[in-house]
mmCIF file of C-alpha atoms in Angstrom:
data_model
loop_
_atom_site.group_PDB
_atom_site.id
_atom_site.type_symbol
_atom_site.label_atom_id
_atom_site.label_comp_id
_atom_site.label_asym_id
_atom_site.label_seq_id
_atom_site.Cartn_x
_atom_site.Cartn_y
_atom_site.Cartn_z
ATOM 1 C CA MET A 1 -16.255 9.071 -19.414
ATOM 2 C CA THR A 2 -18.079 10.498 -16.390
ATOM 3 C CA ASN A 3 -17.610 9.150 -12.901
ATOM 4 C CA SER A 4 -20.225 6.877 -11.348
ATOM 5 C CA LEU A 5 -22.874 7.921 -8.847
ATOM 6 C CA SER A 6 -21.100 5.684 -6.314
ATOM 7 C CA TYR A 7 -17.973 7.807 -6.850
ATOM 8 C CA TYR A 8 -19.764 10.991 -5.794
ATOM 9 C CA LEU A 9 -21.328 9.223 -2.812
ATOM 10 C CA THR A 10 -17.909 7.922 -1.760
ATOM 11 C CA ILE A 11 -16.345 11.388 -1.984
ATOM 12 C CA ALA A 12 -19.222 12.794 0.073
ATOM 13 C CA VAL A 13 -18.683 10.154 2.768
ATOM 14 C CA ILE A 14 -14.937 10.865 2.833
ATOM 15 C CA LYS A 15 -15.650 14.548 3.392
ATOM 16 C CA LEU A 16 -18.306 13.873 6.044
ATOM 17 C CA LYS A 17 -15.904 11.642 7.967
ATOM 18 C CA GLY A 18 -13.400 14.504 8.125
ATOM 19 C CA ILE A 19 -10.451 12.423 6.967
ATOM 20 C CA LYS A 20 -8.749 15.454 5.445
ATOM 21 C CA ARG A 21 -9.100 17.352 8.726
ATOM 22 C CA SER A 22 -7.260 14.516 10.450
ATOM 23 C CA PHE A 23 -4.398 15.060 8.008
ATOM 24 C CA GLY A 24 -4.437 18.811 8.516
ATOM 25 C CA ASN A 25 -2.787 18.764 11.920
ATOM 26 C CA ASP A 26 0.856 19.076 12.873
ATOM 27 C CA PRO A 27 1.584 16.991 14.822
ATOM 28 C CA ILE A 28 -0.804 14.510 13.282
ATOM 29 C CA ASP A 29 -3.169 12.846 15.752
ATOM 30 C CA TYR A 30 -1.995 9.289 15.174
ATOM 31 C CA LYS A 31 -3.984 7.972 18.117
ATOM 32 C CA LYS A 32 -7.185 9.158 16.454
ATOM 33 C CA LEU A 33 -6.184 7.496 13.179
ATOM 34 C CA ARG A 34 -5.545 4.233 15.006
ATOM 35 C CA LYS A 35 -9.174 4.089 16.114
ATOM 36 C CA GLU A 36 -9.927 2.800 12.585
ATOM 37 C CA ASP A 37 -7.422 -0.073 12.899
ATOM 38 C CA VAL A 38 -8.743 -3.595 12.388
ATOM 39 C CA PHE A 39 -6.208 -6.208 13.465
ATOM 40 C CA LEU A 40 -8.337 -9.133 12.231
ATOM 41 C CA PRO A 41 -11.988 -8.979 11.141
ATOM 42 C CA ASN A 42 -14.360 -10.932 13.322
ATOM 43 C CA ASN A 43 -16.477 -12.466 10.570
ATOM 44 C CA SER A 44 -17.091 -15.931 9.191
ATOM 45 C CA PHE A 45 -14.833 -15.586 6.151
ATOM 46 C CA PHE A 46 -11.720 -14.807 8.155
ATOM 47 C CA LYS A 47 -12.626 -17.317 10.837
ATOM 48 C CA ARG A 48 -12.712 -20.024 8.141
ATOM 49 C CA HIS A 49 -9.749 -18.882 6.077
ATOM 50 C CA THR A 50 -7.166 -17.568 8.534
ATOM 51 C CA LEU A 51 -4.586 -20.336 8.253
ATOM 52 C CA ASN A 52 -1.808 -19.187 10.545
ATOM 53 C CA LYS A 53 -0.135 -16.340 12.408
ATOM 54 C CA TYR A 54 3.607 -15.683 12.420
ATOM 55 C CA GLN A 55 5.599 -13.376 14.635
ATOM 56 C CA VAL A 56 8.540 -11.820 12.796
ATOM 57 C CA LEU A 57 10.601 -9.397 14.886
ATOM 58 C CA SER A 58 7.988 -6.811 15.948
ATOM 59 C CA SER A 59 5.507 -7.725 13.203
ATOM 60 C CA THR A 60 2.537 -10.048 13.157
ATOM 61 C CA ILE A 61 1.812 -11.876 9.916
ATOM 62 C CA ILE A 62 -1.784 -13.001 9.365
ATOM 63 C CA GLU A 63 -1.974 -15.778 6.770
ATOM 64 C CA VAL A 64 -5.249 -15.968 4.835
ATOM 65 C CA GLY A 65 -6.089 -18.499 2.150
ATOM 66 C CA THR A 66 -8.454 -21.179 0.933
ATOM 67 C CA LYS A 67 -5.933 -24.014 1.065
ATOM 68 C CA LYS A 68 -2.858 -24.733 3.159
ATOM 69 C CA GLU A 69 -0.757 -26.061 0.290
ATOM 70 C CA ALA A 70 -0.926 -23.071 -2.075
ATOM 71 C CA ASP A 71 2.382 -22.590 -3.914
ATOM 72 C CA SER A 72 2.014 -18.823 -4.448
ATOM 73 C CA LEU A 73 1.994 -15.952 -1.989
ATOM 74 C CA VAL A 74 0.845 -12.333 -1.918
ATOM 75 C CA LEU A 75 2.588 -10.127 0.636
ATOM 76 C CA PHE A 76 0.168 -7.322 1.487
ATOM 77 C CA ILE A 77 1.952 -4.339 3.034
ATOM 78 C CA HIS A 78 -0.778 -1.968 4.165
ATOM 79 C CA GLY A 79 -0.790 1.805 4.268
ATOM 80 C CA GLY A 80 -1.655 4.149 7.131
ATOM 81 C CA ALA A 81 0.872 7.005 6.975
ATOM 82 C CA PHE A 82 3.377 4.833 8.929
ATOM 83 C CA VAL A 83 1.334 5.513 12.086
ATOM 84 C CA SER A 84 -1.792 3.343 11.756
ATOM 85 C CA GLY A 85 -3.429 0.352 10.085
ATOM 86 C CA PRO A 86 -4.453 -2.067 8.830
ATOM 87 C CA ALA A 87 -8.004 -0.828 8.246
ATOM 88 C CA LYS A 88 -11.200 -2.493 7.098
ATOM 89 C CA HIS A 89 -10.608 -1.688 3.425
ATOM 90 C CA HIS A 90 -7.345 -3.669 3.495
ATOM 91 C CA TRP A 91 -9.138 -6.755 4.757
ATOM 92 C CA ASP A 92 -11.923 -6.295 2.192
ATOM 93 C CA ALA A 93 -9.318 -6.317 -0.584
ATOM 94 C CA ILE A 94 -7.640 -9.405 0.873
ATOM 95 C CA LYS A 95 -10.976 -11.207 0.983
ATOM 96 C CA THR A 96 -11.504 -10.502 -2.730
ATOM 97 C CA ILE A 97 -7.968 -11.598 -3.637
ATOM 98 C CA VAL A 98 -8.280 -14.860 -1.714
ATOM 99 C CA LYS A 99 -11.683 -15.636 -3.221
ATOM 100 C CA GLN A 100 -10.693 -14.843 -6.805
ATOM 101 C CA THR A 101 -7.149 -16.218 -6.995
ATOM 102 C CA SER A 102 -5.363 -19.340 -5.823
ATOM 103 C CA HIS A 103 -2.865 -17.331 -3.771
ATOM 104 C CA THR A 104 -2.318 -17.302 -0.047
ATOM 105 C CA VAL A 105 -2.084 -13.774 1.388
ATOM 106 C CA TRP A 106 0.115 -12.568 4.231
ATOM 107 C CA LEU A 107 -1.081 -9.341 5.801
ATOM 108 C CA CYS A 108 1.873 -7.757 7.572
ATOM 109 C CA ARG A 109 1.037 -5.789 10.730
ATOM 110 C CA TYR A 110 4.397 -4.064 10.984
ATOM 111 C CA PRO A 111 5.389 -1.742 13.873
ATOM 112 C CA LYS A 112 4.370 1.916 13.584
ATOM 113 C CA ALA A 113 5.754 5.381 14.180
ATOM 114 C CA PRO A 114 6.303 7.217 16.423
ATOM 115 C CA GLU A 115 7.155 4.210 18.602
ATOM 116 C CA TYR A 116 9.346 2.811 15.796
ATOM 117 C CA ASP A 117 11.356 4.601 13.109
ATOM 118 C CA ILE A 118 11.815 3.819 9.426
ATOM 119 C CA LEU A 119 14.998 1.805 10.008
ATOM 120 C CA GLN A 120 13.232 -0.495 12.467
ATOM 121 C CA ILE A 121 10.139 -0.780 10.263
ATOM 122 C CA SER A 122 12.280 -1.595 7.220
ATOM 123 C CA LYS A 123 14.123 -4.332 9.137
ATOM 124 C CA ASN A 124 10.729 -5.884 9.820
ATOM 125 C CA ILE A 125 9.813 -5.750 6.127
ATOM 126 C CA ASP A 126 13.153 -7.338 5.210
ATOM 127 C CA ALA A 127 12.546 -10.115 7.748
ATOM 128 C CA LEU A 128 9.049 -10.650 6.354
ATOM 129 C CA TYR A 129 10.423 -11.136 2.851
ATOM 130 C CA SER A 130 13.182 -13.450 4.099
ATOM 131 C CA LEU A 131 10.564 -15.640 5.760
ATOM 132 C CA ALA A 132 8.547 -15.668 2.544
ATOM 133 C CA LEU A 133 11.611 -16.897 0.628
ATOM 134 C CA GLU A 134 11.990 -19.759 3.111
ATOM 135 C CA LYS A 135 8.488 -20.967 2.299
ATOM 136 C CA TYR A 136 7.955 -19.961 -1.344
ATOM 137 C CA SER A 137 9.907 -19.629 -4.559
ATOM 138 C CA ALA A 138 10.659 -15.977 -5.393
ATOM 139 C CA SER A 139 8.928 -16.513 -8.749
ATOM 140 C CA LYS A 140 5.719 -17.282 -6.819
ATOM 141 C CA ILE A 141 5.782 -14.209 -4.580
ATOM 142 C CA TYR A 142 3.806 -11.032 -5.305
ATOM 143 C CA ILE A 143 3.885 -7.843 -3.266
ATOM 144 C CA ILE A 144 1.006 -5.386 -2.889
ATOM 145 C CA GLY A 145 1.543 -2.081 -1.134
ATOM 146 C CA ASP A 146 -0.872 0.825 -0.787
ATOM 147 C CA SER A 147 0.133 4.355 0.214
ATOM 148 C CA VAL A 148 3.146 4.005 2.571
ATOM 149 C CA GLY A 149 2.847 0.264 2.021
ATOM 150 C CA GLY A 150 3.897 1.206 -1.510
ATOM 151 C CA THR A 151 6.820 3.141 -0.037
ATOM 152 C CA LEU A 152 7.927 0.090 1.925
ATOM 153 C CA ALA A 153 7.457 -2.277 -1.019
ATOM 154 C CA THR A 154 9.413 -0.068 -3.420
ATOM 155 C CA ALA A 155 12.263 0.543 -0.969
ATOM 156 C CA LEU A 156 12.396 -3.206 -0.245
ATOM 157 C CA ILE A 157 12.900 -3.948 -3.946
ATOM 158 C CA GLN A 158 15.684 -1.361 -4.115
ATOM 159 C CA ARG A 159 17.459 -3.012 -1.181
ATOM 160 C CA LEU A 160 17.022 -6.499 -2.648
ATOM 161 C CA ILE A 161 18.550 -5.387 -5.939
ATOM 162 C CA ALA A 162 21.461 -3.675 -4.186
ATOM 163 C CA LEU A 163 22.120 -6.872 -2.210
ATOM 164 C CA LYS A 164 21.647 -9.067 -5.319
ATOM 165 C CA LYS A 165 18.850 -11.048 -3.687
ATOM 166 C CA GLU A 166 15.997 -12.841 -5.402
ATOM 167 C CA LEU A 167 13.155 -10.573 -6.482
ATOM 168 C CA PRO A 168 9.424 -11.254 -6.326
ATOM 169 C CA LYS A 169 7.481 -12.037 -9.476
ATOM 170 C CA LYS A 170 5.553 -8.760 -9.475
ATOM 171 C CA ILE A 171 4.809 -5.727 -7.343
ATOM 172 C CA LEU A 172 1.479 -3.894 -7.320
ATOM 173 C CA LEU A 173 1.576 -0.335 -6.007
ATOM 174 C CA ILE A 174 -1.674 1.410 -5.055
ATOM 175 C CA SER A 175 -1.266 5.191 -4.707
ATOM 176 C CA PRO A 176 2.291 4.740 -3.409
ATOM 177 C CA VAL A 177 3.969 7.518 -1.452
ATOM 178 C CA MET A 178 7.212 8.038 -3.328
ATOM 179 C CA ASP A 179 8.612 11.156 -1.650
ATOM 180 C CA ALA A 180 8.096 11.738 2.073
ATOM 181 C CA SER A 181 9.371 15.310 1.806
ATOM 182 C CA MET A 182 6.357 16.350 -0.306
ATOM 183 C CA SER A 183 8.643 18.976 -1.847
ATOM 184 C CA ASN A 184 7.417 18.692 -5.437
ATOM 185 C CA PRO A 185 5.924 22.129 -6.342
ATOM 186 C CA ALA A 186 3.184 20.425 -8.383
ATOM 187 C CA ILE A 187 1.684 19.034 -5.158
ATOM 188 C CA GLN A 188 0.474 22.459 -4.033
ATOM 189 C CA SER A 189 -2.106 22.712 -6.812
ATOM 190 C CA LEU A 190 -3.663 19.406 -5.709
ATOM 191 C CA GLU A 191 -3.996 20.330 -2.039
ATOM 192 C CA GLU A 192 -7.441 21.895 -2.476
ATOM 193 C CA ILE A 193 -8.947 19.176 -4.670
ATOM 194 C CA ASP A 194 -7.614 16.174 -2.738
ATOM 195 C CA PRO A 195 -10.616 15.129 -0.597
ATOM 196 C CA MET A 196 -8.603 12.900 1.701
ATOM 197 C CA LEU A 197 -5.052 14.099 2.386
ATOM 198 C CA SER A 198 -3.378 17.319 3.449
ATOM 199 C CA ILE A 199 0.304 18.096 3.047
ATOM 200 C CA GLN A 200 0.796 19.273 6.635
ATOM 201 C CA GLY A 201 -0.433 16.088 8.283
ATOM 202 C CA VAL A 202 1.273 13.799 5.798
ATOM 203 C CA VAL A 203 4.650 15.458 6.341
ATOM 204 C CA SER A 204 4.104 15.369 10.113
ATOM 205 C CA ALA A 205 3.566 11.600 9.988
ATOM 206 C CA LYS A 206 6.643 11.117 7.817
ATOM 207 C CA LYS A 207 8.776 13.152 10.226
ATOM 208 C CA MET A 208 7.568 10.945 13.082
ATOM 209 C CA CYS A 209 8.772 7.939 11.128
ATOM 210 C CA ALA A 210 12.015 9.427 9.808
ATOM 211 C CA GLY A 211 13.279 10.657 13.158
ATOM 212 C CA SER A 212 16.629 12.339 12.516
ATOM 213 C CA MET A 213 16.870 10.947 8.979
ATOM 214 C CA ASP A 214 16.599 13.162 5.904
ATOM 215 C CA LEU A 215 13.074 12.894 4.463
ATOM 216 C CA LYS A 216 14.634 12.430 1.026
ATOM 217 C CA ALA A 217 16.569 9.321 2.036
ATOM 218 C CA PRO A 218 15.562 6.491 -0.373
ATOM 219 C CA ILE A 219 14.545 4.211 2.497
ATOM 220 C CA ILE A 220 11.569 6.513 3.156
ATOM 221 C CA SER A 221 11.473 8.318 -0.225
ATOM 222 C CA PRO A 222 12.238 5.648 -2.842
ATOM 223 C CA ILE A 223 11.828 8.106 -5.697
ATOM 224 C CA TYR A 224 15.450 9.113 -4.959
ATOM 225 C CA GLY A 225 16.656 5.509 -5.344
ATOM 226 C CA SER A 226 17.243 3.434 -8.458
ATOM 227 C CA PHE A 227 14.491 1.694 -10.435
ATOM 228 C CA ASP A 228 16.872 -0.345 -12.580
ATOM 229 C CA GLN A 229 16.159 -4.102 -12.666
ATOM 230 C CA PHE A 230 12.745 -3.796 -10.995
ATOM 231 C CA PRO A 231 10.406 -6.751 -11.413
ATOM 232 C CA SER A 232 7.143 -6.425 -13.341
ATOM 233 C CA THR A 233 5.216 -3.535 -11.804
ATOM 234 C CA LEU A 234 1.579 -2.419 -11.787
ATOM 235 C CA ILE A 235 0.985 1.071 -10.413
ATOM 236 C CA PHE A 236 -2.356 2.732 -9.669
ATOM 237 C CA MET A 237 -2.345 6.528 -9.641
ATOM 238 C CA ALA A 238 -5.107 8.999 -8.776
ATOM 239 C CA GLN A 239 -5.565 12.422 -10.339
ATOM 240 C CA HIS A 240 -6.986 13.974 -7.140
ATOM 241 C CA ASP A 241 -4.236 12.704 -4.857
ATOM 242 C CA ILE A 242 -1.435 14.924 -3.564
ATOM 243 C CA MET A 243 0.884 11.949 -4.141
ATOM 244 C CA TYR A 244 0.074 11.953 -7.873
ATOM 245 C CA PRO A 245 2.941 14.204 -9.119
ATOM 246 C CA ASP A 246 5.569 12.015 -7.449
ATOM 247 C CA GLN A 247 3.891 8.852 -8.742
ATOM 248 C CA LYS A 248 4.214 10.238 -12.276
ATOM 249 C CA ILE A 249 7.931 10.817 -11.717
ATOM 250 C CA ALA A 250 8.336 7.270 -10.399
ATOM 251 C CA LEU A 251 6.479 5.925 -13.451
ATOM 252 C CA SER A 252 8.785 7.902 -15.726
ATOM 253 C CA LYS A 253 11.827 6.421 -13.981
ATOM 254 C CA LEU A 254 10.409 2.902 -14.288
ATOM 255 C CA LEU A 255 9.840 3.421 -18.004
ATOM 256 C CA LYS A 256 13.320 4.893 -18.455
ATOM 257 C CA ALA A 257 14.753 1.819 -16.703
ATOM 258 C CA LYS A 258 12.829 -0.336 -19.234
ATOM 259 C CA VAL A 259 10.881 -2.093 -16.493
ATOM 260 C CA ASP A 260 7.814 -4.114 -17.487
ATOM 261 C CA VAL A 261 5.414 -1.576 -15.999
ATOM 262 C CA LYS A 262 1.721 -0.890 -16.431
ATOM 263 C CA SER A 263 0.010 2.174 -15.005
ATOM 264 C CA ILE A 264 -3.690 2.674 -14.350
ATOM 265 C CA GLU A 265 -4.764 6.255 -13.767
ATOM 266 C CA GLY A 266 -7.990 7.037 -11.933
ATOM 267 C CA LYS A 267 -9.863 9.998 -13.381
ATOM 268 C CA ARG A 268 -10.647 12.400 -10.508
ATOM 269 C CA MET A 269 -9.927 9.551 -8.085
ATOM 270 C CA PRO A 270 -8.694 10.071 -4.513
ATOM 271 C CA HIS A 271 -5.836 8.379 -2.708
ATOM 272 C CA ILE A 272 -5.963 4.512 -2.592
ATOM 273 C CA TRP A 273 -9.097 4.521 -4.747
ATOM 274 C CA PRO A 274 -8.918 0.809 -5.743
ATOM 275 C CA LEU A 275 -9.470 -0.107 -2.076
ATOM 276 C CA LEU A 276 -12.453 2.147 -1.373
ATOM 277 C CA PRO A 277 -15.654 0.168 -0.742
ATOM 278 C CA PHE A 278 -18.881 0.484 -2.744
ATOM 279 C CA MET A 279 -17.395 2.610 -5.521
ATOM 280 C CA LYS A 280 -17.850 1.203 -9.018
ATOM 281 C CA GLU A 281 -14.428 2.447 -10.157
ATOM 282 C CA ALA A 282 -12.789 0.775 -7.153
ATOM 283 C CA LYS A 283 -14.411 -2.559 -7.916
ATOM 284 C CA ILE A 284 -13.169 -2.383 -11.511
ATOM 285 C CA ALA A 285 -9.652 -1.510 -10.296
ATOM 286 C CA LEU A 286 -9.660 -4.375 -7.801
ATOM 287 C CA GLN A 287 -10.552 -6.707 -10.658
ATOM 288 C CA GLU A 288 -7.448 -5.417 -12.447
ATOM 289 C CA ILE A 289 -5.441 -6.401 -9.375
ATOM 290 C CA THR A 290 -6.811 -9.934 -9.226
ATOM 291 C CA LYS A 291 -6.344 -10.254 -12.994
ATOM 292 C CA ALA A 292 -2.692 -9.207 -12.669
ATOM 293 C CA LEU A 293 -2.196 -11.829 -9.976
ATOM 294 C CA LYS A 294 -3.839 -14.570 -12.045
ATOM 295 C CA ASP A 295 -2.194 -13.698 -15.369
ATOM 296 C CA SER A 296 1.363 -13.916 -14.077
#
């Protein structure tokens, strides 16, 4: 099946915006990336449906929903290379999820590198999940993570299992970054065709977050941790994403661990393709996300 016209238009816009150039620098210009941050959209939908704000350690949780008494929760852990975010496309996805499901959504604005390292960020994610367990049953909690949000979500699950804590109902990983070291030789062949990311800038951002820690430590590279006992998992992968080879390894480990896992692979798609606006393939993928949340 050929890609849609909206796909080619989206790729053209990505290239015109120079996103890949931003990820071609070492050190990465994180201040430039942060210019795209949207802390809370100033539109009527979010004015009507923002229910609460919570401060958890150094994080701000924005609660969005259509009713205050919803018994199910989606934790949305956004991407941004550990140095930026959330962006407009995260809020657009949250709007769709809230409108099409009965879930409340918590968008977690966690602290960023280089001001904070991965240990501090992970403590914030742990505290976020602990607060969720105080308010919701674990069987009613879903976690969505895109890009490094997928890193944080996956590493969180590994810590919960190690500590024998209650697991969420399902995790949904959108182009997750599974190995911060980017040392997989298969990545090199994707460098030229990835329209969005460049190895040099990605590794620079990960080093900012890791500090003195080994980039292959599971807390920042969960591919080196265990996938045994994972909850039901939905993973979106993209063929034109430098993260794709490591996502395939993670999928293989999930299957080997006999996890209830479903993968959706985007033909010629770029990084985080289900969240890209206007693209037909993204809209179809986002429907898969809402379906997975409703079917559980």
